[in-house]
Coordinates of C-alpha atoms and ligand atoms in Angstrom, one line a residue:
M1 CA 0.0 0.0 0.0
P2 CA 2.6 2.6 0.9
D3 CA 3.6 3.1 -2.8
Q4 CA 0.1 3.6 -4.1
Q5 CA -2.0 6.8 -4.4
P6 CA -4.1 7.5 -1.3
L7 CA -7.5 5.8 -1.4
K8 CA -10.6 8.1 -1.4
V9 CA -12.8 7.6 1.6
G10 CA -16.1 8.9 2.7
I11 CA -17.6 9.5 6.2
L12 CA -21.3 9.1 7.0
G13 CA -22.5 10.8 10.2
A14 CA -19.5 13.1 9.7
T15 CA -20.8 15.8 12.0
G16 CA -21.3 13.6 15.1
T17 CA -19.1 12.7 17.9
V18 CA -17.6 9.6 16.1
G19 CA -17.7 11.4 12.7
Q20 CA -15.5 14.3 14.1
R21 CA -13.0 11.8 15.4
F22 CA -12.9 10.2 12.0
I23 CA -12.1 13.6 10.5
T24 CA -9.3 14.2 13.0
L25 CA -7.7 10.8 12.4
L26 CA -8.2 10.6 8.6
S27 CA -7.0 14.1 7.8
T28 CA -3.4 13.0 8.4
H29 CA -3.8 9.4 7.4
P30 CA -1.0 8.0 5.2
W31 CA -3.2 5.8 3.0
F32 CA -6.6 7.4 3.0
T33 CA -7.8 10.8 1.8
I34 CA -11.2 12.3 2.8
H35 CA -13.3 12.7 -0.3
A36 CA -17.0 12.9 0.8
L37 CA -18.8 13.7 3.9
G38 CA -22.5 12.8 4.7
A39 CA -24.9 13.7 7.4
S40 CA -28.7 14.5 7.8
S41 CA -30.7 16.9 5.7
R42 CA -30.1 19.4 8.5
S43 CA -26.5 19.5 7.5
A44 CA -26.5 18.6 3.8
G45 CA -25.6 21.4 1.4
K46 CA -23.6 23.4 4.0
P47 CA -19.8 23.6 4.2
Y48 CA -18.6 21.3 6.9
S49 CA -17.4 24.1 9.1
V50 CA -20.9 25.6 9.1
A51 CA -22.7 22.3 9.5
V52 CA -20.6 21.0 12.4
N53 CA -20.5 21.9 16.1
W54 CA -16.8 21.0 16.4
K55 CA -16.0 19.5 19.8
Q56 CA -12.6 18.0 19.3
T57 CA -9.6 19.3 21.3
T58 CA -7.6 19.8 18.1
P59 CA -8.7 22.5 15.5
L60 CA -10.9 21.5 12.6
P61 CA -8.4 20.6 9.8
S62 CA -8.4 23.4 7.2
L63 CA -8.6 21.1 4.2
I64 CA -12.0 19.8 5.5
K65 CA -13.6 23.2 6.3
D66 CA -15.0 23.9 2.8
I67 CA -16.1 20.4 1.9
V68 CA -19.9 20.5 1.3
V69 CA -21.8 18.0 3.4
Q70 CA -23.9 15.6 1.3
E71 CA -27.1 13.6 1.9
C72 CA -26.2 10.0 2.8
V73 CA -26.9 8.6 -0.7
P74 CA -24.6 6.2 -2.5
Q75 CA -24.2 8.4 -5.6
A76 CA -22.4 11.1 -3.7
F77 CA -19.9 8.5 -2.4
A78 CA -19.5 6.5 -5.7
E79 CA -15.7 7.3 -6.0
C80 CA -14.9 6.2 -2.4
A81 CA -13.0 2.9 -2.0
V82 CA -14.0 2.9 1.7
V83 CA -17.0 4.4 3.5
F84 CA -16.8 4.9 7.2
S85 CA -20.1 5.2 9.1
G86 CA -20.7 7.1 12.4
L87 CA -24.4 7.2 11.7
D88 CA -27.1 7.4 14.4
A89 CA -28.4 3.8 14.8
D90 CA -31.9 5.0 14.0
V91 CA -30.9 5.6 10.4
A92 CA -27.8 3.5 9.9
G93 CA -29.6 0.3 9.0
D94 CA -31.3 1.5 5.8
I95 CA -28.4 3.8 4.7
E96 CA -25.6 1.3 5.2
S97 CA -27.6 -1.4 3.4
A98 CA -28.2 0.9 0.4
F99 CA -24.5 1.7 0.3
R100 CA -23.6 -2.0 0.3
A101 CA -26.1 -2.7 -2.4
A102 CA -24.4 0.0 -4.5
E103 CA -21.1 -2.0 -4.2
L104 CA -19.5 0.2 -1.6
A105 CA -17.3 -1.1 1.2
V106 CA -18.9 0.1 4.5
F107 CA -17.1 0.1 7.9
S108 CA -19.7 0.8 10.5
N109 CA -19.8 1.8 14.2
A110 CA -23.5 1.4 14.5
K111 CA -25.1 -1.6 16.2
N112 CA -27.6 -2.4 13.4
Y113 CA -25.7 -5.3 11.7
R114 CA -23.5 -6.6 14.5
R115 CA -25.8 -9.6 15.0
D116 CA -26.2 -10.4 11.3
P117 CA -24.9 -14.0 10.7
H118 CA -23.0 -12.9 7.6
V119 CA -21.6 -9.6 8.9
P120 CA -18.2 -9.7 10.8
L121 CA -18.1 -7.9 14.2
I122 CA -14.4 -7.0 14.3
V123 CA -12.3 -5.5 17.0
P124 CA -9.2 -5.0 14.9
L125 CA -6.8 -5.8 17.7
V126 CA -8.6 -9.1 18.3
N127 CA -10.3 -10.8 15.4
P128 CA -9.6 -9.3 12.0
D129 CA -9.5 -12.8 10.6
H130 CA -13.4 -12.7 10.8
L131 CA -13.1 -10.7 7.5
S132 CA -13.1 -14.2 5.9
I133 CA -17.0 -14.3 6.1
L134 CA -17.2 -11.4 3.5
P135 CA -17.3 -13.6 0.4
Q136 CA -20.3 -15.4 1.9
Q137 CA -22.0 -12.1 2.7
Q138 CA -21.5 -11.0 -0.9
A139 CA -22.6 -14.3 -2.4
L140 CA -25.8 -14.4 -0.4
H141 CA -26.8 -10.8 -1.1
S142 CA -29.5 -10.4 -3.7
P143 CA -28.2 -9.7 -6.2
P144 CA -24.7 -11.0 -5.4
L145 CA -22.1 -8.4 -4.9
T146 CA -18.5 -8.2 -6.0
K147 CA -17.2 -5.2 -4.0
G148 CA -19.9 -4.1 -1.6
F149 CA -20.0 -5.3 2.0
I150 CA -20.6 -4.2 5.6
V151 CA -18.0 -4.7 8.4
T152 CA -19.0 -3.6 11.9
N153 CA -17.0 -2.8 14.9
A154 CA -18.1 -3.4 18.4
N155 CA -19.8 -1.5 21.2
C156 CA -17.2 0.7 22.9
S157 CA -17.3 -1.1 26.3
T158 CA -17.1 -4.4 24.6
T159 CA -14.1 -3.2 22.6
A160 CA -12.3 -2.1 25.8
H161 CA -12.5 -5.4 27.6
V162 CA -12.2 -7.9 24.7
I163 CA -8.6 -6.7 24.0
P164 CA -7.1 -7.9 27.3
L165 CA -9.5 -10.9 27.3
A166 CA -8.1 -12.0 23.8
A167 CA -4.6 -11.6 25.1
L168 CA -5.3 -13.9 28.1
E169 CA -7.1 -16.5 26.0
K170 CA -4.1 -16.5 23.6
A171 CA -1.7 -17.1 26.5
F172 CA -3.7 -19.3 28.8
G173 CA -6.6 -20.9 26.8
P174 CA -10.3 -20.3 27.0
L175 CA -12.1 -18.2 29.6
D176 CA -15.0 -19.8 31.4
A177 CA -16.8 -16.9 33.3
L178 CA -16.6 -13.1 33.4
M179 CA -18.2 -10.4 35.5
V180 CA -17.8 -6.8 34.2
T181 CA -18.9 -3.5 35.7
T182 CA -18.5 -0.4 33.5
L183 CA -18.0 3.2 34.3
Q184 CA -18.9 4.8 31.0
A185 CA -18.1 8.4 29.8
I186 CA -20.8 10.8 28.7
S187 CA -19.4 11.1 25.2
G188 CA -20.5 7.5 24.6
A189 CA -24.0 8.8 24.3
G190 CA -23.1 11.2 21.4
Y191 CA -23.8 15.0 21.4
P192 CA -25.5 16.6 23.3
G193 CA -26.1 13.2 25.0
V194 CA -26.9 12.9 28.7
P195 CA -28.5 16.1 30.2
S196 CA -26.1 17.9 32.5
L197 CA -28.6 17.8 35.4
D198 CA -28.7 14.0 35.1
I199 CA -25.0 13.4 35.3
I200 CA -23.2 16.2 37.3
D201 CA -22.7 15.1 40.9
N202 CA -24.3 11.7 39.9
V203 CA -23.9 8.2 38.6
V204 CA -26.7 6.6 36.4
P205 CA -26.7 2.8 36.9
Y206 CA -28.5 2.1 33.6
I207 CA -27.5 2.4 29.9
S208 CA -30.2 1.1 27.6
G209 CA -29.3 -2.1 25.8
E210 CA -25.6 -1.9 26.9
E211 CA -25.4 -4.9 29.2
E212 CA -27.0 -7.2 26.6
K213 CA -24.6 -5.9 23.9
I214 CA -21.5 -6.6 26.0
E215 CA -22.7 -10.1 26.9
W216 CA -23.6 -11.1 23.3
E217 CA -20.9 -9.3 21.3
T218 CA -18.0 -10.6 23.5
R219 CA -18.9 -14.2 22.5
K220 CA -19.1 -13.4 18.8
I221 CA -15.7 -11.6 18.8
L222 CA -13.8 -14.1 21.0
G223 CA -15.4 -17.1 19.2
G224 CA -14.2 -18.6 15.9
I225 CA -15.9 -19.4 12.6
S226 CA -17.1 -23.0 11.9
T227 CA -18.3 -24.5 8.6
S228 CA -21.5 -26.5 8.5
D229 CA -22.4 -27.9 5.1
T230 CA -21.1 -25.1 2.8
L231 CA -22.0 -22.2 5.1
Q232 CA -19.6 -20.5 7.5
E233 CA -21.0 -19.6 11.0
F234 CA -19.8 -17.6 13.9
D235 CA -19.4 -20.2 16.7
M236 CA -20.0 -17.8 19.6
H237 CA -17.2 -19.4 21.7
A238 CA -19.1 -22.7 21.5
D239 CA -16.2 -25.0 22.6
T240 CA -16.1 -23.4 26.0
P241 CA -19.5 -21.7 26.7
L242 CA -18.5 -18.3 28.2
K243 CA -20.7 -17.1 31.0
I244 CA -20.8 -13.3 31.1
S245 CA -22.6 -10.9 33.5
A246 CA -22.3 -7.1 32.7
A247 CA -23.5 -4.1 34.8
C248 CA -23.3 -0.7 33.2
N249 CA -23.0 2.8 34.7
R250 CA -22.8 6.3 33.3
V251 CA -20.3 8.5 35.2
P252 CA -19.4 12.2 34.9
V253 CA -16.3 11.7 32.8
T254 CA -16.1 13.3 29.3
V255 CA -14.1 10.6 27.4
G256 CA -12.8 7.2 28.5
H257 CA -14.7 4.1 29.5
M258 CA -13.4 2.2 32.5
I259 CA -14.3 -1.4 33.2
N260 CA -13.8 -3.6 36.2
V261 CA -13.3 -7.2 35.1
S262 CA -13.3 -10.4 37.2
L263 CA -12.6 -13.6 35.3
Q264 CA -12.2 -17.3 35.6
F265 CA -10.1 -19.5 33.3
A266 CA -11.2 -22.9 32.1
R267 CA -7.7 -24.3 32.9
R268 CA -6.7 -25.4 36.4
P269 CA -4.6 -24.1 38.1
P270 CA -5.1 -20.6 36.7
P271 CA -2.2 -18.3 35.9
S272 CA -0.9 -16.0 38.6
P273 CA -1.3 -12.2 38.5
Q274 CA 2.3 -11.8 37.5
Q275 CA 1.9 -14.3 34.5
V276 CA -1.3 -12.3 33.5
C277 CA 0.6 -9.0 33.5
E278 CA 3.4 -10.6 31.4
A279 CA 0.9 -12.0 28.9
L280 CA -0.9 -8.6 28.6
R281 CA 2.3 -6.7 28.0
A282 CA 3.5 -9.2 25.4
Y283 CA 0.3 -9.2 23.4
Q284 CA 0.9 -8.3 19.7
P285 CA -2.2 -8.5 17.5
D286 CA -2.0 -9.4 13.9
A287 CA -3.0 -5.8 12.9
Q288 CA 0.2 -4.6 14.4
L289 CA 2.3 -7.3 13.0
V290 CA 1.1 -6.9 9.4
G291 CA 1.7 -3.1 9.6
C292 CA -1.6 -1.3 9.9
P293 CA -0.5 2.3 10.4
S294 CA -3.1 3.1 13.0
A295 CA -2.5 0.1 15.2
P296 CA -0.9 1.2 18.5
L297 CA 2.8 0.3 19.1
Q298 CA 1.8 -1.1 22.6
T299 CA -1.6 -2.6 22.5
I300 CA -2.0 -3.1 26.2
T301 CA -0.2 -0.8 28.7
V302 CA -0.1 -2.4 32.1
H303 CA 0.2 0.0 35.0
D304 CA 2.0 -1.0 38.2
E305 CA 0.9 2.1 40.2
P306 CA -2.1 1.1 42.4
D307 CA -4.3 4.0 41.3
R308 CA -4.0 3.8 37.5
P309 CA -5.3 3.8 34.8
Q310 CA -7.4 7.0 35.1
P311 CA -9.5 8.5 32.3
R312 CA -8.1 12.0 32.4
M313 CA -4.5 10.8 32.7
D314 CA -4.4 7.8 30.4
R315 CA -7.0 8.0 27.7
A316 CA -4.9 10.1 25.2
F317 CA -1.9 7.8 25.3
Q318 CA -1.1 6.7 21.7
E319 CA -3.9 8.9 20.4
G320 CA -6.4 6.6 22.3
A321 CA -5.5 3.6 20.0
G322 CA -4.5 1.2 22.8
V323 CA -6.0 0.2 26.1
S324 CA -4.6 0.6 29.6
V325 CA -4.9 -2.1 32.3
G326 CA -4.2 -1.8 36.0
R327 CA -4.8 -3.3 39.4
V328 CA -4.1 -6.9 38.2
R329 CA -4.7 -9.1 41.3
Q330 CA -6.1 -12.3 42.5
C331 CA -10.0 -12.5 42.8
P332 CA -11.3 -14.3 45.8
V333 CA -14.4 -15.4 43.9
F334 CA -13.1 -16.0 40.4
D335 CA -9.4 -16.2 39.4
I336 CA -8.1 -12.7 38.4
K337 CA -9.5 -9.2 38.5
F338 CA -8.3 -6.0 36.9
V339 CA -9.4 -2.6 35.5
V340 CA -9.2 -1.6 31.9
L341 CA -9.6 1.9 30.3
A342 CA -10.2 2.7 26.7
D343 CA -11.0 5.9 24.8
N344 CA -14.5 5.1 23.7
V345 CA -14.5 7.5 20.7
S346 CA -11.0 6.3 19.4
I347 CA -10.3 2.6 19.8
G348 CA -14.0 2.3 21.0
A349 CA -15.2 3.6 17.7
A350 CA -13.4 5.6 14.9
T351 CA -9.9 4.1 15.3
S352 CA -11.3 0.6 15.3
S353 CA -13.1 1.2 12.0
I354 CA -9.9 2.7 10.5
I355 CA -7.7 -0.2 11.5
N356 CA -10.3 -2.6 10.2
A357 CA -10.2 -0.8 6.8
E358 CA -6.4 -0.8 6.8
Y359 CA -6.3 -4.5 7.5
A360 CA -8.9 -5.1 4.7
V361 CA -6.7 -3.1 2.3
L362 CA -3.6 -5.1 3.2
K363 CA -5.5 -8.3 2.7
G364 CA -6.8 -7.2 -0.7
V365 CA -10.4 -7.2 0.5
V366 CA -11.0 -3.6 -0.4
Q367 CA -10.8 -3.2 -4.2
Ligands
LIG401 N1 -19.9 8.0 20.9 C1 -19.3 6.8 21.1 O1 -18.4 6.7 22.0 C2 -19.7 5.6 20.3 C3 -20.7 5.6 19.3 N2 -21.0 4.5 18.6 C4 -22.0 4.5 17.6 O2 -21.6 5.3 16.5 C5 -22.7 6.0 15.9 C6 -22.5 7.5 16.0 O3 -22.5 7.9 17.4 P1 -22.2 9.4 17.8 O4 -21.2 10.0 16.9 O5 -22.0 9.3 19.2 O6 -23.7 10.1 17.5 P2 -24.0 11.6 17.3 O7 -25.4 11.7 17.7 O8 -23.0 12.5 17.9 O9 -23.9 11.8 15.6 C7 -24.9 11.2 14.8 C8 -24.6 11.5 13.3 O10 -25.6 10.9 12.5 C9 -26.1 11.9 11.7 N3 -27.6 11.7 11.4 C10 -28.6 11.7 12.3 N4 -29.8 11.5 11.6 C11 -29.5 11.3 10.3 C12 -30.3 11.1 9.1 N5 -31.6 11.0 9.2 N6 -29.6 10.9 8.0 C13 -28.3 11.0 7.9 N7 -27.5 11.2 9.0 C14 -28.1 11.4 10.2 C15 -25.9 13.2 12.4 O11 -25.9 14.2 11.4 P3 -26.5 15.7 11.8 O12 -25.4 16.4 12.5 O13 -26.8 16.3 10.4 O14 -27.7 15.5 12.6 C16 -24.5 13.0 13.0 O15 -23.6 13.2 12.0 C17 -23.9 5.5 16.7 O16 -24.5 4.4 16.0 C18 -23.4 5.1 18.0 O17 -24.2 4.1 18.6 C19 -20.2 3.4 18.8 C20 -19.2 3.3 19.7 C21 -18.9 4.4 20.5
LIG402 N1 -23.8 2.9 24.3 C1 -22.5 3.3 24.3 C2 -22.1 4.0 23.0 C3 -22.7 3.3 21.8 O1 -23.2 4.1 21.0 O2 -22.8 2.0 21.7 P1 -23.3 1.2 20.5 O3 -22.6 1.5 19.3 O4 -23.1 -0.2 20.9 O5 -24.8 1.5 20.3 C4 -22.3 4.3 25.4 O6 -23.2 4.9 25.7 O7 -21.2 4.5 25.9

């Protein structure tokens, strides 16, 4: 890829929280160049700088300011080799499906197609090999497709915890049980999101649909792909049924989801906390090894200090592309417990889509 011309990419939902992070990351990307931006009819027809309520901590890139925002229709994105979606889930289903039918390669953050049996749900630092389902997705589409497809990335809390979980399964074999309690940032709810009077001086112990997503998506991501007759199927971690219980909370933090994890391994005796720390530090995902430019150099940063990671101090490390783990210790109920922190808008959303697309380019999946 490095010797070729940059590939033209589009962004759907370009004015939103995730869309703005796409703009920030893609405006300096070595392989991709922003070609088209889409949002609702409220924004369409306006220069991006007028349509957007820019909330990033870095300035709006000057090359993007004058791009006129389009309606989210495939014709406006026909020249794009890749289309990233940060669309509101209320509209993502129909729009992404229309883009796929128009032979466009869609990399989505929305939840709509994550449970589709032919759509891969990929956390790029864990299971990019699930791209292998795409020929089946294209063949079963009516009419069959040659270039169009949908790849989804996961819920932002799911993304945060599956990265250390994948590292531990790689080192010590399958997990058997998992309890997770999230402390999720306000930005996870988009903009303007949670009303200030609900979240200042408060914690809200409910996020609609979140616990179910974490419990279900984790199995699809950590599971493999099996073949029955001629069809490939996601096995949902079938060899070792994985018991998961999630409890989700919204906390008054702007960016950075923190998750307390307690887990039990299938193997006996389980690894020690020190062995777990070593395995987390040593984890090198395929996306890093094959040279995806947005993959973090250090996927999992393990803190020895007893009071880290913390959202304000650790979320920006490596532009939010990795995760931070701390407080690795023995669990008196299960085997091991720890805390993990991830930037919900970067590796929890836009960065994951971008690494997925980089991996697809390297594997020749994007044409
Ligand atoms: N925020 C996060 O941390 C994460 C979010 N996600 C998912 O990513 C997606 C985007 O989230 P987020 O950026 O937070 O959401 P926002 O509410 O901040 O942004 C939504 C975007 O969708 C656009 N949109 C809304 N209605 C329409 C429509 N009818 N037609 C076309 N475009 C429309 C908006 O455009 P306009 O400005 O014109 O209204 C805006 O660009 C969601 O599906 C979310 O669930 C996933 C992981 C993490
Ligand atoms: N629900 C998440 C963000 C999100 O949009 O998730 P999903 O893409 O799974 O709907 C949060 O509030 O932090």
